[in-house]
């Protein structure tokens, strides 16, 4: 006989024969919000009080087992019961409790499973403790119970990487006890009956002793001090895992204290902003209607960008036709794509056995007529409006009706490009970042007449390519490059005024950027900025201080950075050292401009650089180029190496506050009133006491 009781909206008990099943049903991912925590506690207590069930199996409804604590509750007032307490109650249950896991058992979800007395995985399961990716540590027993099952080295690696472990590996590591196929409820029922029959053994995790491994702990802690000095939670993870050799209650107390410390950090807030921002960017009301089917993509241009885009499409399983004007260009494109695919195999992004079949999806051609049947064309030729207009005019006559015509331009006017066709509704900007098969950002540039379903198709493509699509409006440089063009001047001004390029780089690396701006310039090629400065020379505001003096001198020597062996730095094999000639250029340019150099602290450098970034980012939001502050943040996290734990420039701006920023800009304006101007939006926010987070909520 079966009897079902709803404990609350999320938890129900099904009693069948001498076993009971507890079902967790909290869509979309069964996160352990307050109702789930309370419901689980009540269910276990009720079944214990009844005493009739001889085994209890916990499983979840829907697409996945529990994906962790409810992240939306973080930073809000806490409502008990606490997750560790619920799990202690489960572990202490006199009636054996087992769990059946399908989909993903992550964070608090895996910790729930670890507190049960046996775990059954359903094929396809992945388990993980991804808290570190949110600036946290597993705070509901993960750092204590996992090492008891797997040993310290495995637990450390899993917790510090935050990676998802596949079912077969989880079985081998001792995280799950069995791997089965089937529907979670059916598997749960059978497993509970097996417990009663004695054919599935159960044991309490807290009664297993962690095998001590001081060497692994010390080695990991030492390594982290070098590689993750600026992050807080990784070090706390090691401390907590070290406590797993103590009795469970003591270890849990140490884990809890460390978890609460992590919870209070701005790093946690930045990383959680990044988590939700990544998901929110594609929520664009103007992207309406079903996306158009994209199975076959045409890419025009076999240079670095075009080949990277073609590679990204091939890796996503799309057919690609690559167009070049001359055979040698086409051959170079094919060779680049081939090398990219080899690299993808090495990085584990493509299975070796699929490599050749993937390349076989590529059709190279010198004839644009080969694009007649493609669903989407991405033009990636050099940045010349006349050339682009000519190409789009041709595409208009060649491509089938309904094909999407996209330009990978990084700053040109997409409206003007669209106007060279008779179908501007089908034209959109798809701005990839180099290397296009690696970088996750895709700016989706919406022109005046772009159709809503073409916008939706841009976002669908981003998803298919595993990229983060961000909607941008038409303007010179869209979101990212426009903001970059503004704040990168600050780095040059700082150098002209007294800092060295190395100090500027070091200060910003200390802030969390993987590389300072001068190293990035050397890597990207200083010739790019040089060309842009020449292009913009005629329209430069005569009152604006010229930022390119030193970079121009470097480029005039034919030094374009890494690719020429010299730029701001000299590159010899693996060695990097400051380029001594640059020091001379700086001194000469200072003298020409009548500047007596002064000193800057690293903090002053960071403040000026970040304030300049925030200023232009605020303008981009103000004029609608970005619809929401979070769009700017995601552009910088996924395209510009902005430190993820800082959440993005506008999330970071909120940590300073609009009023303080306005004061700062006004102080800088005393030195240079042309460059440092307070954006109207920031002024308004300072007066009203509002934040960029408020704007994100309203949007
Ligand atoms: N809390 C609240 N909401 C969550 C959530 C969570 N833990 N995990 C996912 N969601 C939400 C997403 O925001 C999204 O909402 P939306 O539809 O409104 O945008 C929805 O669930 C679906 O998520 P995805 O779009 O990411 O769906 P996928 O199928 O691509 O991925 C997933 C599913 C693998 C579970 C992925 O969502 C994920 O990795 N989630 C986070 C897991 C995590 O970090 N868990 C640890 C939490 S911290 C913790 O447990 C602390 C503990 O130790 C005390």
XYZ file of C-alpha atoms and ligand atoms in Angstrom:
753
model
C 0.000 0.000 0.000
C 1.254 3.468 -0.859
C 0.477 6.572 1.155
C 1.811 10.039 0.275
C 2.025 13.053 2.614
C 3.018 16.544 1.472
C 5.263 18.046 4.160
C 5.236 21.401 2.378
C 5.357 22.743 -1.226
C 8.801 21.225 -1.801
C 8.972 18.012 0.204
C 6.731 14.960 0.287
C 6.909 11.529 1.895
C 5.732 8.398 0.160
C 5.350 5.329 2.379
C 5.288 2.072 0.525
C 5.519 -1.281 2.289
C 8.207 -1.026 4.950
C 10.184 1.762 3.243
C 9.653 5.502 2.819
C 10.731 7.783 -0.014
C 11.335 11.503 0.482
C 10.918 13.503 -2.718
C 12.457 16.970 -3.143
C 10.578 19.024 -5.710
C 11.767 22.621 -5.922
C 12.174 23.667 -9.577
C 14.237 24.592 -11.476
C 17.238 22.930 -9.780
C 15.917 21.741 -6.377
C 18.081 24.257 -4.507
C 17.927 23.886 -0.726
C 15.991 27.041 0.035
C 14.348 27.467 3.443
C 11.298 25.332 2.566
C 13.490 22.440 1.403
C 15.629 22.602 4.553
C 12.609 22.755 6.831
C 10.754 20.089 4.860
C 13.684 17.651 4.957
C 14.095 18.094 8.698
C 10.358 17.659 9.309
C 10.198 14.601 7.064
C 13.069 12.808 8.816
C 11.737 13.717 12.253
C 8.247 12.565 11.326
C 9.458 9.224 9.927
C 11.702 8.700 12.978
C 8.778 9.391 15.306
C 6.515 7.010 13.382
C 9.217 4.355 13.460
C 7.502 2.135 10.889
C 9.836 2.622 7.906
C 12.887 0.336 7.885
C 14.736 2.404 5.260
C 14.366 5.897 3.818
C 15.491 6.968 0.332
C 15.796 10.638 -0.650
C 15.489 11.502 -4.351
C 14.519 14.577 -6.375
C 11.932 15.321 -9.034
C 12.664 17.139 -12.287
C 15.827 17.563 -14.290
C 18.367 17.230 -11.531
C 19.084 16.270 -7.951
C 19.830 19.222 -5.662
C 22.134 21.830 -7.255
C 23.125 23.337 -3.923
C 22.074 25.988 -1.466
C 19.690 28.607 -2.850
C 22.165 31.261 -3.924
C 19.441 33.894 -4.059
C 19.160 33.708 -0.259
C 22.809 34.694 0.282
C 23.277 38.134 1.788
C 19.645 38.173 3.034
C 18.516 37.613 6.634
C 18.895 33.932 7.463
C 15.830 31.840 8.300
C 16.543 28.519 10.096
C 17.039 25.620 9.998
C 20.652 25.756 8.863
C 21.757 23.213 6.292
C 24.504 21.627 8.466
C 21.971 21.050 11.247
C 19.531 19.361 8.880
C 22.293 17.134 7.548
C 23.389 16.210 11.082
C 19.814 15.134 11.798
C 19.801 12.994 8.640
C 23.139 11.434 9.512
C 22.013 10.689 13.067
C 18.799 8.990 11.914
C 18.369 5.532 13.454
C 16.516 4.478 10.317
C 19.034 4.086 7.471
C 18.761 6.961 4.978
C 20.130 6.681 1.459
C 20.103 9.128 -1.453
C 19.554 8.639 -5.171
C 21.259 11.233 -7.340
C 20.532 12.158 -10.943
C 21.630 15.076 -13.135
C 23.933 17.178 -11.005
C 24.460 16.889 -7.246
C 26.331 20.076 -6.477
C 27.362 22.005 -3.384
C 24.735 21.580 -0.662
C 23.178 18.874 -2.863
C 26.248 16.679 -2.667
C 26.651 17.571 0.998
C 23.118 16.314 1.589
C 24.055 13.058 -0.103
C 27.262 12.758 1.940
C 25.211 12.949 5.133
C 23.087 9.968 4.064
C 24.197 6.416 4.728
C 24.693 5.332 1.099
C 24.533 7.013 -2.303
C 23.237 5.634 -5.584
C 24.131 7.544 -8.761
C 21.986 7.420 -11.858
C 23.904 7.220 -15.124
C 24.866 10.639 -16.457
C 25.248 12.001 -12.913
C 27.855 14.628 -12.172
C 28.841 15.600 -8.647
C 30.785 18.610 -7.483
C 31.477 21.153 -4.788
C 31.541 24.377 -6.840
C 31.324 26.763 -3.868
C 34.835 28.061 -4.568
C 33.559 29.500 -7.844
C 31.213 31.646 -5.738
C 33.930 32.791 -3.333
C 32.783 30.273 -0.707
C 33.702 26.883 0.636
C 31.442 23.869 1.085
C 29.722 24.969 4.283
C 27.410 22.078 5.081
C 29.884 19.313 5.791
C 31.531 18.953 2.377
C 35.024 19.736 3.639
C 34.550 17.206 6.461
C 32.636 14.308 4.966
C 34.215 14.210 1.490
C 37.797 13.616 2.727
C 36.456 10.822 4.965
C 35.263 9.031 1.822
C 37.926 9.913 -0.757
C 41.029 10.836 1.198
C 42.458 14.329 1.528
C 44.248 14.732 -1.865
C 41.163 13.901 -3.939
C 38.913 16.053 -1.757
C 41.320 19.003 -1.957
C 41.496 18.809 -5.738
C 37.740 18.536 -6.097
C 36.972 21.380 -3.684
C 39.685 23.719 -4.993
C 38.822 23.204 -8.662
C 35.047 23.258 -8.156
C 34.878 20.848 -11.083
C 32.057 18.464 -11.835
C 33.127 14.842 -11.415
C 31.536 12.249 -13.686
C 29.668 9.303 -12.219
C 32.285 6.661 -13.066
C 35.011 8.708 -11.385
C 32.738 9.412 -8.398
C 32.149 5.669 -8.044
C 35.853 4.912 -8.194
C 36.638 7.659 -5.665
C 34.087 6.282 -3.202
C 31.707 9.237 -3.387
C 28.854 7.066 -4.613
C 28.338 3.415 -3.765
C 26.473 2.252 -6.842
C 25.733 3.451 -10.348
C 22.422 2.451 -11.875
C 20.118 3.288 -14.755
C 16.487 4.273 -14.448
C 13.966 6.712 -13.112
C 15.009 8.283 -9.765
C 11.840 7.244 -7.920
C 12.023 3.653 -9.146
C 15.720 3.414 -8.310
C 15.046 4.960 -4.878
C 12.302 2.449 -4.115
C 14.402 -0.540 -5.164
C 17.462 0.745 -3.266
C 15.466 1.269 -0.059
C 14.125 -2.288 -0.384
C 17.706 -3.506 -0.915
C 18.695 -1.841 2.362
C 15.913 -3.701 4.147
C 16.949 -6.945 2.432
C 20.562 -6.365 3.425
C 21.861 -6.287 -0.153
C 22.782 -2.587 0.051
C 25.110 -1.805 2.920
C 24.833 1.517 4.716
C 27.264 3.340 6.984
C 27.483 6.755 8.632
C 30.129 9.002 7.067
C 30.970 10.592 10.435
C 32.109 7.205 11.687
C 34.792 6.958 9.008
C 38.120 8.513 10.007
C 39.893 10.774 7.502
C 43.320 9.408 6.651
C 45.733 12.186 7.707
C 47.899 13.678 4.944
C 49.835 16.684 6.217
C 52.165 16.648 3.220
C 49.283 17.132 0.764
C 47.832 19.933 2.891
C 51.129 21.794 3.239
C 52.009 21.419 -0.429
C 48.584 22.688 -1.502
C 48.630 25.610 0.921
C 52.106 26.660 -0.279
C 51.056 26.459 -3.912
C 47.903 28.481 -3.320
C 49.854 31.251 -1.620
C 51.686 31.682 -4.918
C 48.870 31.124 -7.415
C 45.818 32.480 -5.558
C 47.286 35.124 -3.286
C 44.511 37.649 -3.965
C 41.615 35.218 -3.384
C 40.211 34.512 0.063
C 38.216 31.293 -0.045
C 40.784 28.814 -1.487
C 42.989 29.241 1.579
C 39.987 28.750 3.843
C 39.086 25.543 1.975
C 42.473 24.063 2.856
C 42.097 25.097 6.503
C 38.693 23.440 6.661
C 39.815 20.207 4.963
C 42.742 20.069 7.413
C 40.174 19.935 10.220
C 38.560 16.805 8.773
C 40.859 14.571 10.845
C 39.181 15.921 13.995
C 35.878 14.540 15.329
C 33.088 15.609 12.968
C 31.450 18.125 15.309
C 34.747 19.984 15.783
C 35.527 19.948 12.075
C 32.045 21.170 11.229
C 32.436 24.107 13.617
C 35.714 25.096 11.942
C 34.139 24.714 8.504
C 31.120 26.831 9.510
C 33.255 29.649 10.866
C 35.347 29.702 7.682
C 32.186 29.618 5.548
C 30.719 32.633 7.357
C 34.003 34.526 6.893
C 33.850 33.845 3.143
C 30.201 34.866 3.028
C 31.131 38.310 4.373
C 33.691 39.083 1.666
C 33.146 41.369 -1.347
C 34.686 38.514 -3.383
C 31.631 36.358 -2.649
C 29.334 39.180 -3.703
C 31.327 39.767 -6.936
C 31.358 36.100 -7.883
C 27.655 35.638 -7.242
C 26.933 38.752 -9.310
C 28.964 37.090 -12.066
C 26.962 33.839 -11.716
C 23.588 35.527 -12.080
C 24.842 38.107 -14.595
C 26.028 35.363 -16.933
C 22.511 33.972 -16.922
C 20.682 37.321 -17.016
C 22.443 38.777 -20.085
C 20.394 36.718 -22.502
C 17.136 37.895 -20.953
C 16.463 40.598 -23.546
C 12.819 41.560 -24.146
C 13.522 42.756 -27.699
C 14.843 39.285 -28.687
C 11.461 37.885 -29.666
C 10.160 34.997 -31.690
C 11.689 31.634 -32.330
C 15.333 31.906 -33.340
C 16.028 31.130 -36.988
C 17.537 27.715 -37.667
C 21.327 27.944 -38.017
C 23.052 24.773 -39.218
C 25.352 26.120 -41.906
C 27.484 29.236 -41.455
C 29.453 31.177 -44.043
C 32.560 32.993 -42.813
C 34.136 35.628 -45.036
C 37.825 36.171 -44.323
C 40.418 33.574 -43.357
C 42.552 35.824 -41.130
C 42.988 35.231 -37.416
C 39.467 36.437 -36.634
C 37.662 34.644 -39.468
C 39.530 31.398 -38.825
C 38.793 31.633 -35.094
C 35.081 32.207 -35.784
C 35.041 29.292 -38.229
C 36.735 27.103 -35.599
C 34.180 28.114 -32.946
C 31.337 27.168 -35.308
C 32.945 23.835 -36.259
C 33.504 22.969 -32.603
C 29.790 23.588 -32.033
C 28.941 21.067 -34.763
C 27.962 23.587 -37.446
C 28.822 23.286 -41.122
C 31.118 26.103 -42.246
C 31.897 27.554 -45.668
C 35.012 29.721 -45.538
C 35.472 32.385 -48.220
C 38.696 34.110 -49.180
C 39.615 36.107 -52.276
C 42.904 34.385 -53.077
C 44.110 30.790 -52.818
C 47.053 31.611 -50.525
C 44.726 33.427 -48.110
C 42.364 30.471 -48.159
C 45.229 28.038 -47.551
C 46.399 30.114 -44.587
C 42.844 30.120 -43.196
C 42.555 26.332 -43.523
C 45.939 25.875 -41.853
C 44.945 28.172 -38.967
C 41.675 26.309 -38.450
C 43.510 22.996 -38.557
C 45.962 24.242 -35.906
C 43.075 25.561 -33.800
C 41.393 22.152 -33.912
C 44.642 20.452 -32.872
C 44.824 22.914 -29.977
C 41.221 22.108 -29.024
C 42.123 18.391 -28.870
C 45.117 19.203 -26.645
C 42.971 21.359 -24.334
C 40.395 18.556 -24.072
C 37.725 20.599 -25.889
C 37.478 18.165 -28.795
C 37.777 14.377 -28.711
C 40.759 13.193 -30.786
C 38.571 10.716 -32.680
C 36.220 13.542 -33.719
C 38.933 15.901 -34.932
C 39.017 14.925 -38.604
C 35.233 14.644 -38.905
C 35.005 18.154 -37.441
C 37.432 19.546 -39.993
C 35.491 17.744 -42.733
C 32.529 20.036 -41.912
C 34.592 22.880 -43.414
C 34.215 23.811 -47.087
C 36.756 26.357 -48.311
C 35.892 28.417 -51.389
C 37.069 31.382 -53.447
C 33.568 31.965 -54.769
C 31.008 33.947 -52.770
C 28.257 32.109 -54.650
C 29.060 29.192 -52.315
C 27.148 31.191 -49.678
C 23.824 30.872 -51.522
C 22.405 28.299 -49.082
C 23.963 29.224 -45.758
C 21.733 30.219 -42.825
C 24.126 32.813 -41.469
C 27.078 34.704 -42.924
C 29.676 36.269 -40.637
C 31.850 38.780 -42.434
C 35.295 39.077 -40.835
C 37.384 41.098 -43.279
C 39.473 44.149 -42.350
C 37.827 47.235 -40.927
C 37.014 49.305 -44.008
C 33.479 50.566 -44.464
C 33.666 50.659 -48.271
C 34.851 47.037 -48.438
C 32.176 45.897 -46.012
C 29.421 47.699 -47.894
C 30.558 46.087 -51.117
C 30.485 42.623 -49.486
C 27.041 43.137 -47.958
C 25.710 44.410 -51.309
C 26.911 41.150 -52.897
C 25.543 39.007 -50.072
C 22.178 40.657 -50.635
C 22.051 39.225 -54.143
C 23.624 35.840 -53.316
C 22.127 34.655 -50.007
C 18.784 32.900 -49.683
C 15.810 34.756 -48.213
C 15.865 34.693 -44.409
C 19.625 34.224 -44.141
C 21.162 36.308 -41.353
C 23.907 38.667 -42.519
C 26.329 39.516 -39.738
C 29.426 41.661 -39.494
C 32.211 40.997 -37.023
C 33.191 44.670 -37.115
C 34.625 45.894 -33.829
C 33.574 49.524 -34.173
C 31.974 50.378 -37.545
C 28.371 51.592 -37.912
C 26.209 48.483 -38.395
C 23.261 50.666 -39.513
C 25.346 51.924 -42.418
C 26.407 48.378 -43.317
C 22.766 47.226 -43.155
C 21.719 50.077 -45.450
C 23.861 48.603 -48.227
C 21.388 45.701 -48.475
C 17.707 45.543 -49.333
C 17.130 43.517 -46.126
C 18.412 45.533 -43.162
C 16.099 43.531 -40.864
C 18.393 40.522 -41.426
C 21.601 42.395 -40.609
C 23.256 42.290 -37.165
C 26.696 42.764 -35.630
C 28.346 39.692 -34.111
C 31.510 40.960 -32.504
C 33.803 38.098 -31.499
C 36.918 38.499 -29.379
C 40.279 37.060 -30.337
C 41.019 34.144 -30.218
C 37.399 33.689 -31.263
C 37.290 29.953 -30.576
C 38.493 30.516 -27.006
C 37.170 33.855 -25.758
C 33.662 33.544 -24.364
C 32.306 37.002 -25.113
C 30.105 37.725 -28.123
C 28.768 41.267 -28.454
C 25.457 41.086 -30.289
C 25.150 44.474 -31.925
C 21.559 45.429 -32.623
C 21.111 47.907 -35.468
C 18.077 50.174 -35.935
C 16.245 47.788 -38.207
C 17.433 44.386 -36.934
C 14.408 42.066 -36.646
C 13.548 40.679 -33.157
C 13.965 37.064 -34.322
C 17.407 37.904 -35.720
C 18.364 39.232 -32.272
C 16.977 36.029 -30.725
C 19.066 34.062 -33.255
C 22.200 35.954 -32.181
C 21.625 34.863 -28.579
C 20.808 31.294 -29.645
C 24.053 31.196 -31.629
C 26.027 32.465 -28.633
C 24.569 29.653 -26.529
C 25.296 27.064 -29.206
C 28.915 28.249 -29.373
C 29.188 28.127 -25.564
C 29.618 31.890 -25.451
C 28.101 34.647 -23.391
C 26.116 36.889 -25.734
C 25.686 40.484 -24.607
C 23.386 42.934 -26.376
C 25.099 46.154 -27.462
C 23.893 49.208 -29.332
C 25.585 50.769 -32.356
C 28.378 53.248 -31.551
C 32.121 53.476 -32.116
C 33.500 50.431 -30.268
C 30.130 49.175 -28.931
C 30.319 48.416 -25.200
C 33.781 46.986 -24.634
C 36.105 48.718 -27.051
C 34.429 52.073 -26.473
C 35.052 51.870 -22.737
C 38.563 50.511 -23.349
C 39.393 53.425 -25.664
C 38.576 55.812 -22.837
C 40.214 54.209 -19.795
C 43.335 52.998 -21.564
C 44.319 56.658 -21.877
C 44.615 56.753 -18.080
C 47.440 54.213 -18.184
C 49.292 56.441 -20.657
C 48.655 59.608 -18.631
C 49.946 57.881 -15.487
C 53.158 56.988 -17.321
C 53.595 60.500 -18.735
C 53.008 61.966 -15.285
C 55.541 59.839 -13.420
C 54.695 56.117 -13.130
C 56.590 53.464 -15.071
C 54.711 51.062 -17.376
C 55.880 48.255 -15.078
C 54.442 49.941 -11.997
C 51.092 50.461 -13.725
C 51.042 46.809 -14.789
C 52.016 45.586 -11.334
C 49.368 47.710 -9.607
C 46.594 46.419 -11.857
C 47.803 42.840 -11.603
C 47.598 43.351 -7.839
C 43.973 44.400 -8.331
C 43.364 41.053 -10.032
C 43.883 41.540 -13.775
C 45.848 38.615 -15.195
C 48.044 41.112 -17.076
C 48.559 44.841 -16.786
C 47.579 47.085 -19.718
C 51.088 47.457 -21.161
C 51.596 43.699 -21.233
C 48.182 43.312 -22.842
C 49.134 45.961 -25.433
C 52.320 44.071 -26.237
C 50.373 40.826 -26.543
C 47.584 42.211 -28.726
C 50.009 44.170 -30.909
C 50.780 47.859 -30.388
C 50.163 48.483 -34.101
C 46.403 48.069 -33.534
C 46.213 51.069 -31.202
C 48.598 53.002 -33.449
C 46.316 52.502 -36.442
C 43.281 53.522 -34.387
C 45.012 56.696 -33.195
C 45.881 57.590 -36.790
C 42.316 56.874 -37.900
C 40.914 59.115 -35.201
C 43.564 61.847 -35.480
C 41.467 64.131 -37.662
C 38.513 64.098 -35.257
C 40.453 64.336 -32.015
C 39.228 66.933 -29.570
C 41.987 69.594 -29.677
C 41.478 70.227 -25.954
C 42.080 66.595 -25.056
C 45.495 65.634 -23.799
C 47.201 63.288 -26.279
C 47.731 59.858 -24.720
C 49.590 58.113 -27.528
C 52.942 59.929 -27.445
C 55.017 57.101 -25.920
C 53.222 54.288 -27.763
C 53.719 56.131 -31.059
C 57.465 56.363 -30.418
C 57.624 52.611 -29.755
C 55.680 51.817 -32.932
C 57.819 54.183 -35.020
C 60.745 51.870 -34.189
C 58.809 48.970 -35.726
C 58.275 47.486 -32.248
C 54.727 46.191 -32.008
C 55.054 44.074 -28.873
C 55.525 40.337 -28.507
C 55.253 39.519 -32.191
C 58.286 41.729 -32.938
C 60.131 40.760 -29.743
C 59.929 44.300 -28.389
C 57.288 46.721 -27.157
C 56.994 48.122 -23.649
C 58.949 45.018 -22.721
C 61.695 43.002 -24.385
C 60.825 39.337 -24.987
C 63.681 36.837 -25.126
C 62.512 33.256 -24.933
C 60.564 33.070 -21.681
C 62.259 36.175 -20.263
C 60.448 39.480 -20.124
C 62.236 42.669 -19.120
C 61.426 46.377 -19.444
C 62.486 47.838 -22.795
C 65.223 50.365 -21.859
C 64.476 52.536 -24.915
C 60.963 53.152 -23.583
C 62.417 54.873 -20.545
C 64.171 57.329 -22.886
C 61.000 57.925 -24.913
C 59.074 58.630 -21.722
C 61.692 61.093 -20.481
C 61.755 62.891 -23.826
C 57.977 63.079 -24.097
C 57.717 64.423 -20.546
C 60.245 67.099 -21.352
C 58.447 68.071 -24.560
C 55.200 68.451 -22.636
C 56.861 70.300 -19.730
C 55.868 67.648 -17.183
C 57.826 67.233 -13.951
C 57.282 63.604 -12.974
C 55.678 62.762 -9.625
C 55.143 59.519 -7.824
C 51.936 57.488 -7.595
C 51.110 54.754 -5.125
C 49.755 51.493 -6.533
C 46.382 52.361 -4.979
C 46.313 55.731 -6.760
C 47.015 53.956 -10.035
C 44.174 51.492 -9.475
C 41.797 54.276 -8.410
C 42.419 56.415 -11.487
C 42.323 53.517 -13.913
C 39.147 52.029 -12.448
C 37.436 55.401 -12.139
C 38.085 56.126 -15.810
C 36.618 52.723 -16.699
C 33.546 53.390 -14.558
C 33.071 56.868 -16.076
C 32.778 55.595 -19.647
C 30.827 52.523 -18.519
C 28.285 54.837 -16.865
C 27.974 56.822 -20.107
C 27.452 53.608 -22.063
C 24.543 52.734 -19.775
C 23.257 56.302 -19.773
C 22.988 56.497 -23.569
C 21.538 52.980 -23.908
C 24.496 51.358 -25.688
C 24.223 48.857 -22.840
C 20.697 48.224 -21.619
C 21.770 47.423 -18.041
C 24.872 47.825 -15.875
C 25.203 44.029 -15.698
C 25.667 43.897 -19.489
C 28.778 46.044 -19.119
C 29.998 43.857 -16.282
C 29.652 40.661 -18.312
C 31.437 42.216 -21.321
C 34.404 42.934 -19.080
C 34.400 39.575 -17.283
C 34.184 37.515 -20.457
C 36.071 39.684 -22.945
C 38.600 41.842 -21.122
C 40.100 39.698 -18.362
C 38.411 41.738 -15.633
C 38.899 39.885 -12.320
C 35.761 37.813 -11.852
C 35.794 38.176 -8.074
C 35.329 41.932 -8.519
C 32.062 41.271 -10.399
C 32.714 43.757 -13.249
C 33.391 47.507 -13.373
C 29.913 48.631 -12.359
C 29.513 46.058 -9.597
C 32.880 47.303 -8.362
C 31.623 50.907 -8.708
C 28.850 50.103 -6.242
C 31.449 49.041 -3.682
C 32.862 52.585 -3.869
C 29.494 54.345 -4.169
C 28.329 57.021 -6.598
C 28.918 59.951 -4.247
C 32.534 58.961 -3.555
C 33.128 58.429 -7.265
C 31.752 61.863 -8.120
C 34.057 63.447 -5.534
C 36.995 61.534 -6.966
C 36.267 62.581 -10.552
C 35.917 66.218 -9.483
C 39.281 66.061 -7.745
C 40.931 64.606 -10.867
C 39.170 67.244 -12.996
C 41.180 69.934 -11.215
C 44.174 68.558 -13.176
C 42.420 67.825 -16.470
C 38.854 69.043 -16.862
C 38.503 67.740 -20.420
C 39.212 64.102 -19.675
C 37.649 63.930 -16.221
C 33.980 64.832 -16.474
C 31.254 63.502 -14.202
C 28.668 61.495 -16.184
C 25.141 62.796 -15.613
C 23.987 59.316 -14.569
C 26.572 59.089 -11.799
C 25.712 62.605 -10.601
C 22.027 61.633 -10.429
C 22.824 58.404 -8.581
C 24.945 60.308 -6.069
C 22.080 62.723 -5.393
C 19.449 59.962 -5.110
C 21.670 57.563 -3.199
C 21.071 54.773 -5.736
C 23.356 52.101 -7.145
C 23.952 50.201 -10.375
C 22.535 47.139 -8.606
C 19.253 49.069 -8.248
C 19.235 49.656 -12.017
C 19.829 45.960 -12.656
C 16.854 45.089 -10.474
C 14.577 47.580 -12.251
C 15.587 46.490 -15.770
N 20.391 28.645 -6.256
C 19.435 29.389 -6.844
N 19.186 29.382 -8.171
C 19.922 28.558 -8.916
C 20.937 27.748 -8.380
C 21.157 27.804 -6.980
N 22.078 27.052 -6.376
N 21.512 27.049 -9.386
C 20.867 27.396 -10.507
N 19.917 28.314 -10.229
C 18.981 28.920 -11.173
C 19.688 29.719 -12.261
O 19.930 31.040 -11.829
C 18.689 29.652 -13.395
O 17.684 30.584 -13.106
P 16.944 31.381 -14.308
O 16.318 30.297 -15.142
O 15.998 32.263 -13.579
O 18.041 32.122 -15.019
C 18.083 28.261 -13.231
O 18.362 27.865 -11.884
C 18.675 27.225 -14.159
O 20.094 27.279 -14.054
P 21.022 27.240 -15.337
O 20.520 28.179 -16.360
O 22.415 27.419 -14.854
O 20.744 25.748 -15.848
P 21.746 24.672 -16.384
O 20.941 23.478 -16.647
O 22.602 25.242 -17.451
O 22.747 24.350 -15.162
C 23.359 23.811 -12.930
C 22.251 23.763 -13.985
C 24.532 22.936 -13.348
C 22.777 23.288 -11.651
C 23.865 25.265 -12.757
O 22.739 26.099 -12.556
C 24.782 25.494 -11.603
O 25.961 25.253 -11.703
N 24.246 26.019 -10.469
C 25.016 26.448 -9.352
C 25.458 25.304 -8.520
C 26.212 25.804 -7.320
O 27.042 26.683 -7.386
N 25.933 25.197 -6.156
C 26.562 25.560 -4.952
C 25.735 26.574 -4.247
S 26.494 27.192 -2.784
C 26.211 25.986 -1.629
O 25.646 24.958 -1.923
C 26.654 26.313 -0.245
C 26.677 25.115 0.642
O 27.944 24.537 0.669
C 26.301 25.494 2.044
